[in-house]
PDB file of C-alpha atoms in Angstrom:
ATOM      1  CA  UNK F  18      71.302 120.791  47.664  1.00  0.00           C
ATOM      2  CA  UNK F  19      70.747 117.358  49.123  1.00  0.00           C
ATOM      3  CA  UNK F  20      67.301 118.465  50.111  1.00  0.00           C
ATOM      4  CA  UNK F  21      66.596 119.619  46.413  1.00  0.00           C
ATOM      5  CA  UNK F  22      68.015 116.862  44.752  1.00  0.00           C
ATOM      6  CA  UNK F  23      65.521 114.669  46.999  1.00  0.00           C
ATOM      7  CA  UNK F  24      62.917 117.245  46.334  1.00  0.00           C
ATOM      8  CA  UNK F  25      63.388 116.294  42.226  1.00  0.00           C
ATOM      9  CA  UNK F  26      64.613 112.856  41.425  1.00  0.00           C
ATOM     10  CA  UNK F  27      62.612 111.303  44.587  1.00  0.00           C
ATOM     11  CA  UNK F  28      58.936 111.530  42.655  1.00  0.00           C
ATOM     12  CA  UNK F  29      61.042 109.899  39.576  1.00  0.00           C
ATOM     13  CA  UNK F  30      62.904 107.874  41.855  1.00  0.00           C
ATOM     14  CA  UNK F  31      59.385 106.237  43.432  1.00  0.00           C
ATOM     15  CA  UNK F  32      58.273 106.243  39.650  1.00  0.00           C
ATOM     16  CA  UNK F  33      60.968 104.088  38.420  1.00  0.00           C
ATOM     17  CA  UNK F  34      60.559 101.591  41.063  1.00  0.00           C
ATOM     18  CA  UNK F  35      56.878 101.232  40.997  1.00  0.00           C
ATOM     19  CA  UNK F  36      57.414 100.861  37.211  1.00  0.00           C
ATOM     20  CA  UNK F  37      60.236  97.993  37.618  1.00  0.00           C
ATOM     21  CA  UNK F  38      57.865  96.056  40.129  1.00  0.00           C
ATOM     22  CA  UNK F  39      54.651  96.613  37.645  1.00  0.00           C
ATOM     23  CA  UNK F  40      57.142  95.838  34.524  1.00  0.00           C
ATOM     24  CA  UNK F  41      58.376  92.599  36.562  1.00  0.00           C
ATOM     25  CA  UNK F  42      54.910  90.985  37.388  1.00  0.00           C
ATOM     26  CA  UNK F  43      53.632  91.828  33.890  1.00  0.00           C
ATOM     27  CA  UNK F  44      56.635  90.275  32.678  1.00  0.00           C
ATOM     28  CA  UNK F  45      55.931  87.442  34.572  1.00  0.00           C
ATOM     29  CA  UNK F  46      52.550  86.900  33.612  1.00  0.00           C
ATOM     30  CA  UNK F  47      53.354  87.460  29.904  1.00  0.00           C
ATOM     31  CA  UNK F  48      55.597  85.210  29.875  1.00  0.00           C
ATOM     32  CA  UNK F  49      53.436  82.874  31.856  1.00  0.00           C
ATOM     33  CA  UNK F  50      50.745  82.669  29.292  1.00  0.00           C
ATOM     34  CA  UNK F  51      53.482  82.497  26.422  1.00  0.00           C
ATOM     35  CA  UNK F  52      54.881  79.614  28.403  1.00  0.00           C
ATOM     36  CA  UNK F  53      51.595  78.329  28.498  1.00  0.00           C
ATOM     37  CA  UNK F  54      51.118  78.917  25.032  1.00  0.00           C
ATOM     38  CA  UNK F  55      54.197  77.119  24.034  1.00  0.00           C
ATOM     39  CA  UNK F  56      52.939  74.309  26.100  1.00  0.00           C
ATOM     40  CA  UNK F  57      49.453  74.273  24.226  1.00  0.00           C
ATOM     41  CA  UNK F  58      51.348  74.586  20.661  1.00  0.00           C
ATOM     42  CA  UNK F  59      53.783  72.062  21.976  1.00  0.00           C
ATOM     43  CA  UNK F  60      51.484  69.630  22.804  1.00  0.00           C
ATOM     44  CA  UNK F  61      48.671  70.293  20.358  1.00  0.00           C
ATOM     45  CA  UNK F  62      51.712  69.642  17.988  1.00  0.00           C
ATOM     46  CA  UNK F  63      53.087  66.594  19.812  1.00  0.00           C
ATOM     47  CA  UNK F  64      49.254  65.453  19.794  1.00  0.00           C
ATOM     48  CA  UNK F  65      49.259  66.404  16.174  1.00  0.00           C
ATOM     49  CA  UNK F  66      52.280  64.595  15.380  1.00  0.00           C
ATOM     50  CA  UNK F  67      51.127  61.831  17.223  1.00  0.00           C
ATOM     51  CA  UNK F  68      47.786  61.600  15.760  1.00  0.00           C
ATOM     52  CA  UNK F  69      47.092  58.103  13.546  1.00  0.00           C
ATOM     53  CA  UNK F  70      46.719  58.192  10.174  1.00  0.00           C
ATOM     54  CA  UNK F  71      43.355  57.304   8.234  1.00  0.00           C
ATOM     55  CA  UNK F  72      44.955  54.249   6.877  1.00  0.00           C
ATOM     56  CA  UNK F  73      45.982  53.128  10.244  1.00  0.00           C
ATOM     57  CA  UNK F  74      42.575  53.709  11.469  1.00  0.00           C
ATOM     58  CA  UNK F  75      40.923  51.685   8.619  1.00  0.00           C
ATOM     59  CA  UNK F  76      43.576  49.147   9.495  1.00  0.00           C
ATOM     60  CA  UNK F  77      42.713  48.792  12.973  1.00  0.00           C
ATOM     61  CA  UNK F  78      39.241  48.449  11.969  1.00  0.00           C
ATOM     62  CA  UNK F  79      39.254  45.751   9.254  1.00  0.00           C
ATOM     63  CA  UNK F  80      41.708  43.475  11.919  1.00  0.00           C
ATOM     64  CA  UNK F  81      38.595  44.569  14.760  1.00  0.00           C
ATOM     65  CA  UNK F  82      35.568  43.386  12.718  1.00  0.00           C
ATOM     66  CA  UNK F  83      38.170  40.030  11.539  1.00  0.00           C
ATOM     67  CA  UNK F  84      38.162  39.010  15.187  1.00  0.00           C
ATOM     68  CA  UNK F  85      34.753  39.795  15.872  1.00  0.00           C
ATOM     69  CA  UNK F  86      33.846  37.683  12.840  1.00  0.00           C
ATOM     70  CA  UNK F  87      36.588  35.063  13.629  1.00  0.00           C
ATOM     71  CA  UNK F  88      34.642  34.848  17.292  1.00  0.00           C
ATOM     72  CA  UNK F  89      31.193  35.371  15.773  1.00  0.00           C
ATOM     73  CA  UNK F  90      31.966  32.074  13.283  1.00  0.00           C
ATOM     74  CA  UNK F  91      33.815  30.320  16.357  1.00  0.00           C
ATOM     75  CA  UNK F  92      30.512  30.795  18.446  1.00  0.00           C
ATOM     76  CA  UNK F  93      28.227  29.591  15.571  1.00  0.00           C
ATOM     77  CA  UNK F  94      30.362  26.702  15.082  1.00  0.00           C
ATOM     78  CA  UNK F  95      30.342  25.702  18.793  1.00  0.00           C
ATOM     79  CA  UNK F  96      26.468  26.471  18.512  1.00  0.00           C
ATOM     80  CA  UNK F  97      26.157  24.240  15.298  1.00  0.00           C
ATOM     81  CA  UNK F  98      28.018  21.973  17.026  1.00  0.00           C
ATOM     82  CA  UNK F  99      25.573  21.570  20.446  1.00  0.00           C
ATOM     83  CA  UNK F 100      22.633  21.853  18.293  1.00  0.00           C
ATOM     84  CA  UNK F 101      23.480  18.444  16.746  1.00  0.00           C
ATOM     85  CA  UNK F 102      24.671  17.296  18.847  1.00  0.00           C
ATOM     86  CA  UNK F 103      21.286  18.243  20.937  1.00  0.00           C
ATOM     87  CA  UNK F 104      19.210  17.059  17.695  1.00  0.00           C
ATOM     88  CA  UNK F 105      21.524  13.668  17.693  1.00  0.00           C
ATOM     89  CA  UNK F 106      20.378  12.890  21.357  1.00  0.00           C
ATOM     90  CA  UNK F 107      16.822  13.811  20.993  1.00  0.00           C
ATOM     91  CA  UNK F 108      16.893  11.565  17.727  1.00  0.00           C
ATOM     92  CA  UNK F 109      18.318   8.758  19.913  1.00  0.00           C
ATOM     93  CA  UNK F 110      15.791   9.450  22.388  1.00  0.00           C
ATOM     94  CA  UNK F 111      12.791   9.429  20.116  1.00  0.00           C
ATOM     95  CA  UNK F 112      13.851   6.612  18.318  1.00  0.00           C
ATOM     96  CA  UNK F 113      14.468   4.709  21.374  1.00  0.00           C
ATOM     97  CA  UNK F 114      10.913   5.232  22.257  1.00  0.00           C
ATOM     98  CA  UNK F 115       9.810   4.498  19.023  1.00  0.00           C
ATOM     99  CA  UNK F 116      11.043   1.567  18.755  1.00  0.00           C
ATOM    100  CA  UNK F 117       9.459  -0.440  20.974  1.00  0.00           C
ATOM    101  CA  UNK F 118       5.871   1.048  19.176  1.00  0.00           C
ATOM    102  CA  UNK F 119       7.530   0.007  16.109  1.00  0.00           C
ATOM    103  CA  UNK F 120       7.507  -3.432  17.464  1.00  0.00           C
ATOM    104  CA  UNK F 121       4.132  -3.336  19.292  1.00  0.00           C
ATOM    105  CA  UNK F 122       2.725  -2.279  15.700  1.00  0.00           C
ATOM    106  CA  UNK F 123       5.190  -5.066  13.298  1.00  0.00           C
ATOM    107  CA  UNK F 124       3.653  -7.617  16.300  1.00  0.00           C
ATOM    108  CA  UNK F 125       0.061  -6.620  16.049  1.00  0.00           C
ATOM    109  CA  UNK F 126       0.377  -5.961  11.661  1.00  0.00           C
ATOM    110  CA  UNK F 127       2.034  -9.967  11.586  1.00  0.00           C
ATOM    111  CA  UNK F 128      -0.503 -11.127  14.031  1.00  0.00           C
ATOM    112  CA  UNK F 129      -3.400  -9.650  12.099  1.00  0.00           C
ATOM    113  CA  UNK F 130      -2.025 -10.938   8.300  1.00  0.00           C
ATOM    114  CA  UNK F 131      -2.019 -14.207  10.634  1.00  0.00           C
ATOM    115  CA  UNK F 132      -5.432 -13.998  11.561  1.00  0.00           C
ATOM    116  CA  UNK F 133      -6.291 -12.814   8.276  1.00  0.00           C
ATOM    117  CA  UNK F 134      -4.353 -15.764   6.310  1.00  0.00           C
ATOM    118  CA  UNK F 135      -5.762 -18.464   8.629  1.00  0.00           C
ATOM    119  CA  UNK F 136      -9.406 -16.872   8.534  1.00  0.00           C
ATOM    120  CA  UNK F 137      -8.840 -16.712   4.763  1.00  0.00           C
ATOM    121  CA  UNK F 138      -7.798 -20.450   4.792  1.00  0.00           C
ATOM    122  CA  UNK F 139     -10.490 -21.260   7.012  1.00  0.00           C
ATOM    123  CA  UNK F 140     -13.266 -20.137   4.805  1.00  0.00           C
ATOM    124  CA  UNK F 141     -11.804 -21.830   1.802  1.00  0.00           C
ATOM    125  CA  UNK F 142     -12.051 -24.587   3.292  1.00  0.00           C
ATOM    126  CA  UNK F 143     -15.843 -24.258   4.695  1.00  0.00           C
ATOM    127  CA  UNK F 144     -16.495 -23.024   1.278  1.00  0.00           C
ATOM    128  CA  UNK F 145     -14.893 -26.443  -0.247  1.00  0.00           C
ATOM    129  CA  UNK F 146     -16.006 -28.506   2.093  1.00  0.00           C
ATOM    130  CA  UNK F 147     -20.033 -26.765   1.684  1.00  0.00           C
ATOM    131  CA  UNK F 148     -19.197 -26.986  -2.368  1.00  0.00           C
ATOM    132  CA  UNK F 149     -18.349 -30.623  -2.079  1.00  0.00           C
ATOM    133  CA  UNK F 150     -21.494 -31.075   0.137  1.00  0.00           C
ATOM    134  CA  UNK F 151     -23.901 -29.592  -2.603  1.00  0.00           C
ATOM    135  CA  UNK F 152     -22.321 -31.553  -5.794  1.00  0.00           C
ATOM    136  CA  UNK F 153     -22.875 -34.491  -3.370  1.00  0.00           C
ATOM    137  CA  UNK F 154     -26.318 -34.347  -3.057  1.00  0.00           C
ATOM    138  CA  UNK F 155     -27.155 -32.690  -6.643  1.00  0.00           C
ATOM    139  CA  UNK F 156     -24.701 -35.930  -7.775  1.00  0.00           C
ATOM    140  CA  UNK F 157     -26.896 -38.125  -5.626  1.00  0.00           C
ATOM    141  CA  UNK F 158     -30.204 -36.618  -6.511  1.00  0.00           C
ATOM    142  CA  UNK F 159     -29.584 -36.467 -10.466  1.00  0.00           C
ATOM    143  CA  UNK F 160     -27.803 -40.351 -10.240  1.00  0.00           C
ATOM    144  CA  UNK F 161     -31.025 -41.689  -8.938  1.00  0.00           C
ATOM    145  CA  UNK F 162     -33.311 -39.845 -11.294  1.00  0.00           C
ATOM    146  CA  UNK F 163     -31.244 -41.071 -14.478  1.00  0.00           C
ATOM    147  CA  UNK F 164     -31.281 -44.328 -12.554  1.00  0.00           C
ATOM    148  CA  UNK F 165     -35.043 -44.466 -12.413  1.00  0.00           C
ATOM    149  CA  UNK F 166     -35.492 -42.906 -15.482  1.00  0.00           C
ATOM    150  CA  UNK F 167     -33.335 -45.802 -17.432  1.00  0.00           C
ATOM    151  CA  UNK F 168     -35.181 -48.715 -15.414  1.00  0.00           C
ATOM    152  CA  UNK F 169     -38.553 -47.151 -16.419  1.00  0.00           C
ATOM    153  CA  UNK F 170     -37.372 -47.008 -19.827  1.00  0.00           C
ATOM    154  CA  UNK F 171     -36.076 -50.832 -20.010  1.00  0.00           C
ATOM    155  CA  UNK F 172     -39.539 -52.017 -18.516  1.00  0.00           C
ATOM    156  CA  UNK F 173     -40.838 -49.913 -21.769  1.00  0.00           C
ATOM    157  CA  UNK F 174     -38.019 -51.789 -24.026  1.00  0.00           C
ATOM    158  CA  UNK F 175     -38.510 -55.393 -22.248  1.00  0.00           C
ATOM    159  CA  UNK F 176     -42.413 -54.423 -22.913  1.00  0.00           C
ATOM    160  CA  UNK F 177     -42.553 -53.676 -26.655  1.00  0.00           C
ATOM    161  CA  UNK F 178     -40.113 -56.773 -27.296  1.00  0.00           C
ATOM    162  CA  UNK F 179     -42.963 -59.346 -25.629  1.00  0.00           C
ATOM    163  CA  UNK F 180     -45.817 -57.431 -28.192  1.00  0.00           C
ATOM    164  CA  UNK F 181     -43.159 -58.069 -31.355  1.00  0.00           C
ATOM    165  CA  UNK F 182     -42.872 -61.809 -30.364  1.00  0.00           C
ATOM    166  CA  UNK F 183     -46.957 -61.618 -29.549  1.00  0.00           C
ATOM    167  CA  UNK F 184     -47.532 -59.684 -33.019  1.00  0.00           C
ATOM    168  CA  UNK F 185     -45.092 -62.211 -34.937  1.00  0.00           C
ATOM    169  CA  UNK F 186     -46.445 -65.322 -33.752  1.00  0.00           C
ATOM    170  CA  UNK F 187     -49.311 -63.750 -35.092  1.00  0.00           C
ATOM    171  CA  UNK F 188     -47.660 -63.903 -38.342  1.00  0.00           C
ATOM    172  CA  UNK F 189     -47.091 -60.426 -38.950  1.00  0.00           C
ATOM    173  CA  UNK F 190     -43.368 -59.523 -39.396  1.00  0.00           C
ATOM    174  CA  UNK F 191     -42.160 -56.397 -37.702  1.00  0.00           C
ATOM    175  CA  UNK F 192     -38.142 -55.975 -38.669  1.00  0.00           C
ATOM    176  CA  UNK F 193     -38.381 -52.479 -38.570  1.00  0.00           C
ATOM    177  CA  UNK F 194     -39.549 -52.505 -34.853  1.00  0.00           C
ATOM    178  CA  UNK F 195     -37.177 -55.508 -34.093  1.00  0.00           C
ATOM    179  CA  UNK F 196     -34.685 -53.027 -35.349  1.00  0.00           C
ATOM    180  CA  UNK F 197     -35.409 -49.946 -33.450  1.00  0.00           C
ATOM    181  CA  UNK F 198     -35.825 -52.273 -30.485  1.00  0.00           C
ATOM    182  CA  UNK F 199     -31.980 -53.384 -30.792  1.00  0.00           C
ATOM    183  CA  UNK F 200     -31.261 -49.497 -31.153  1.00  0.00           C
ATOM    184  CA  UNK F 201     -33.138 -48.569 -27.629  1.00  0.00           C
ATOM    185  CA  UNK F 202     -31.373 -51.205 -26.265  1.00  0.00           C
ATOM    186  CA  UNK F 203     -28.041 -50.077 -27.369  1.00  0.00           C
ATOM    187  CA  UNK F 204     -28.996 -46.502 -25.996  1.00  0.00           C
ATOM    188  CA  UNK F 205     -29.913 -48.077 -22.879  1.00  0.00           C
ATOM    189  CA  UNK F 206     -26.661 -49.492 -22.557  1.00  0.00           C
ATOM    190  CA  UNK F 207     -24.700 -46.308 -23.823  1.00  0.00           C
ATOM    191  CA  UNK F 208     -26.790 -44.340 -21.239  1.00  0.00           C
ATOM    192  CA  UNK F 209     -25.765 -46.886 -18.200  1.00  0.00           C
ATOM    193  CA  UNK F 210     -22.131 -46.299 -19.089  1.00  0.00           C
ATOM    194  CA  UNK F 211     -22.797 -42.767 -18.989  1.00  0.00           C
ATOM    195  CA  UNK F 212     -23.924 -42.754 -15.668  1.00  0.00           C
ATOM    196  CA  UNK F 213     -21.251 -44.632 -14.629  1.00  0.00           C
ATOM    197  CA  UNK F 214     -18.593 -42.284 -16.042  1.00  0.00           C
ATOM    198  CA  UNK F 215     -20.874 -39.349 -14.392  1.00  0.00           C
ATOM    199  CA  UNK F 216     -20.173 -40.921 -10.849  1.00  0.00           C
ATOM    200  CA  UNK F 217     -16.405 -41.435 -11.143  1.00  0.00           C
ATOM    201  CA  UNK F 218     -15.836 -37.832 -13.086  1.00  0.00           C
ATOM    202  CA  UNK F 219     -17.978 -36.482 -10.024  1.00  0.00           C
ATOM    203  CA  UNK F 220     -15.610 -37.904  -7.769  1.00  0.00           C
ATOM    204  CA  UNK F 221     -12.652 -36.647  -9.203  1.00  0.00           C
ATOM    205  CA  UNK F 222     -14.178 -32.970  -9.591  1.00  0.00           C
ATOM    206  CA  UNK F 223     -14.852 -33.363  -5.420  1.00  0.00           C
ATOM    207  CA  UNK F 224     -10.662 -34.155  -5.262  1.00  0.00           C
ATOM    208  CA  UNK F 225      -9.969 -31.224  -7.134  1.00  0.00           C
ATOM    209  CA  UNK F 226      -8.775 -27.775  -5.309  1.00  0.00           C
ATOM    210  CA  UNK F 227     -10.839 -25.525  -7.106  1.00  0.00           C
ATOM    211  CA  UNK F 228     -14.714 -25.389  -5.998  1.00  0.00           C
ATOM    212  CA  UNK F 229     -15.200 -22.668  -8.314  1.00  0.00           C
ATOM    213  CA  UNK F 230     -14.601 -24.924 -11.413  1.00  0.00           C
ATOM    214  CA  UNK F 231     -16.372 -27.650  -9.760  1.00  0.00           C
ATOM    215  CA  UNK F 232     -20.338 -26.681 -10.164  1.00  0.00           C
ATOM    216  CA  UNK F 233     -19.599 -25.754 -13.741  1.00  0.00           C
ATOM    217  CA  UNK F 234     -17.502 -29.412 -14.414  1.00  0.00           C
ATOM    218  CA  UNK F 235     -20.441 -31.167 -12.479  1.00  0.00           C
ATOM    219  CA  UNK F 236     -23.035 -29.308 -14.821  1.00  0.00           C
ATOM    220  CA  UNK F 237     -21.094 -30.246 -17.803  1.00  0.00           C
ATOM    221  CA  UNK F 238     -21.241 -33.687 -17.045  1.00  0.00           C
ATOM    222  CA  UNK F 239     -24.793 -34.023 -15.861  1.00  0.00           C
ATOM    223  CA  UNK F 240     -25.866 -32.276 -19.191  1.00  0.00           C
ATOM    224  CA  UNK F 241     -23.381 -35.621 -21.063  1.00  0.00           C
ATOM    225  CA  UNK F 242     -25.660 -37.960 -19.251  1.00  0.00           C
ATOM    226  CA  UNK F 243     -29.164 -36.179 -19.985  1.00  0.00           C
ATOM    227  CA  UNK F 244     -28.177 -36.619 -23.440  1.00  0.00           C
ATOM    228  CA  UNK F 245     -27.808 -39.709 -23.462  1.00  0.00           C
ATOM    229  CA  UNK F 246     -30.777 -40.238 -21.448  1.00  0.00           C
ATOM    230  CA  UNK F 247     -32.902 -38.059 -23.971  1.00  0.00           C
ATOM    231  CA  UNK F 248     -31.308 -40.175 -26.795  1.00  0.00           C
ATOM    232  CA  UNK F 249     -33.042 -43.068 -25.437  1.00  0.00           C
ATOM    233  CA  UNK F 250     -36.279 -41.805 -24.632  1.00  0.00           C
ATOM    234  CA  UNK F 251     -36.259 -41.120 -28.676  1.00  0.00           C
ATOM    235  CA  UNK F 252     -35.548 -44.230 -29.279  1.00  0.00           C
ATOM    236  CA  UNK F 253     -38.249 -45.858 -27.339  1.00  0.00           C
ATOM    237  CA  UNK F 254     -40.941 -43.460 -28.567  1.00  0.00           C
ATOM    238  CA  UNK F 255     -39.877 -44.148 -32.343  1.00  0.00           C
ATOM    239  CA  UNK F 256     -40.105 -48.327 -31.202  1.00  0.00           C
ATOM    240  CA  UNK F 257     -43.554 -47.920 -29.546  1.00  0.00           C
ATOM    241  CA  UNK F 258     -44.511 -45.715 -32.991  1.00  0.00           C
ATOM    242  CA  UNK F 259     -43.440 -48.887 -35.061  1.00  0.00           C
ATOM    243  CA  UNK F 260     -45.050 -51.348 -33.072  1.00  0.00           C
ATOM    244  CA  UNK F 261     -48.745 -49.122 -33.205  1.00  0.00           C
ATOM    245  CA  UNK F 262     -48.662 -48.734 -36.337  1.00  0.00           C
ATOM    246  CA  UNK F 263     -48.133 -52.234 -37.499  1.00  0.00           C
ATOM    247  CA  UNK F 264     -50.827 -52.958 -34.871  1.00  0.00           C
ATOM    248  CA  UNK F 265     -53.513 -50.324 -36.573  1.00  0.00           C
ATOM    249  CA  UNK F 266     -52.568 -51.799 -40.004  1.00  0.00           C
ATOM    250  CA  UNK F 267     -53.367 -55.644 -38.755  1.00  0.00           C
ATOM    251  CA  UNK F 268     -56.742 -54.307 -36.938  1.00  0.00           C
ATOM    252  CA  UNK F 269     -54.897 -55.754 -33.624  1.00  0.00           C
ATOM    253  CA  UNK F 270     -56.675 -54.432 -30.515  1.00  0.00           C
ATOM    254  CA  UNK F 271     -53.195 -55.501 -27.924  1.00  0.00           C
ATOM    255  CA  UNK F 272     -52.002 -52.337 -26.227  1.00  0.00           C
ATOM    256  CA  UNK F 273     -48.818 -51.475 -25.261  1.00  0.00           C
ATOM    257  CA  UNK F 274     -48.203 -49.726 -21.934  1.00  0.00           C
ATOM    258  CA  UNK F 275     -46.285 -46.272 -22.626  1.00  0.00           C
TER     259      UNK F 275
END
């Protein structure tokens, strides 16, 4: 019965335990990859849960870009900062090399006005002392030809009052010549104070400071003193007139010098 009993429950027997053992490590592995399931959910949901929130991001974001900014504006500062101080120091530098041009050029710019002022002054001077030169001489040279002009004239004057005296003792009366005589002679005079006042305005016009005035001043007076001069030549040629006349009326043959 044993034998039987072994015979029928031993196939069922060996099935059972092959089918606990296969159960058992599929089991196992099932609940393997459910534990590692869990685990994944678990931790995709921890990972979930702990997963920041837009808001936090944007956060974090604004306060990253603020310090980059804060250090960007930092650097420029400090960069703002060398470059002047850089620009202040290359300033100095140039301008302590310019200076001394600077100088070398104010030195050379005064020394040339100098130059300039004193060359300036120098020529004024030659120029006065050249203009006082030529009214000199055309003083000198116009003096002496009034000078001989007048003397030649009084010969004429002392000359037609010795042929009135001749033509009167005659006893022909000439008042109108003897009249026009005293009239040269008064022009004579006038004409040697003329002169005279020529000389001493000439002087002052060589004192003065302004050459350019002076020709003109000089001319002005010269001019005076030819008047006068002419003045008396009229007068002399209107007395020698007289005197002819008379002698052409009286038949008298006595010439008078002109």
């Amino acid at each position: 019965m044993n034998k039987n009993y072994l015979k029928i429950f031993g196939p069922c027997l060996i099935f059972s335990i092959t089918f606990v053992v296969f159960f058992g490590i599929t089991s196992k592995k099932v609940l393997a990859e459910e534990s590692t399931i869990v685990n994944t959910t678990v931790s995709t949901t921890t990972a979930s849960t702990q997963k920041p929130s837009p808001y936090s991001l944007i956060k974090e974001r604004i306060q990253e870009l603020q310090q980059k900014m804060k250090i960007t504006n930092e650097q420029k500062k400090e960069n703002i900062s060398t470059s002047t101080k850089d620009k202040e120091e290359k300033n100095g530098e140039i301008n302590s090399r310019k200076q001394p041009l600077v100088n070398v050029i104010k030195n050379n710019i005064s020394t040339s006005t100098k130059e300039k002022d004193e060359n300036k002054i120098e020529k004024q001077q030659k120029l006065t002392e050249n203009s006082i030169k030529k009214v000199q001489a055309y003083s000198k040279r116009i003096t002496d030809r009034f000078n001989a002009v007048l003397e030649r004239f009084i010969v004429l004057s002392d000359r037609a009052e010795a042929r009135i005296k001749k033509i009167e003792n005659g006893g022909i009366l000439l008042g109108d010549s003897k009249t026009l005589l005293q009239k040269t002679r008064d022009e004579i005079s006038l004409a040697k104070v003329k002169i005279g006042e020529m000389s001493l305005k000439i002087e002052e016009i060589i004192a003065s400071e302004n050459p350019k005035e002076m020709f003109k001043s000089s001319k002005e007076v010269f001019n005076a003193t030819n008047e006068s001069i002419k003045t008396v030549h009229k007068s002399l040629v209107e007395l020698i007139k007289s005197i002819k006349n008379t002698v052409e009326k009286t038949g008298d043959e006595t010439k008078l010098e002109d």
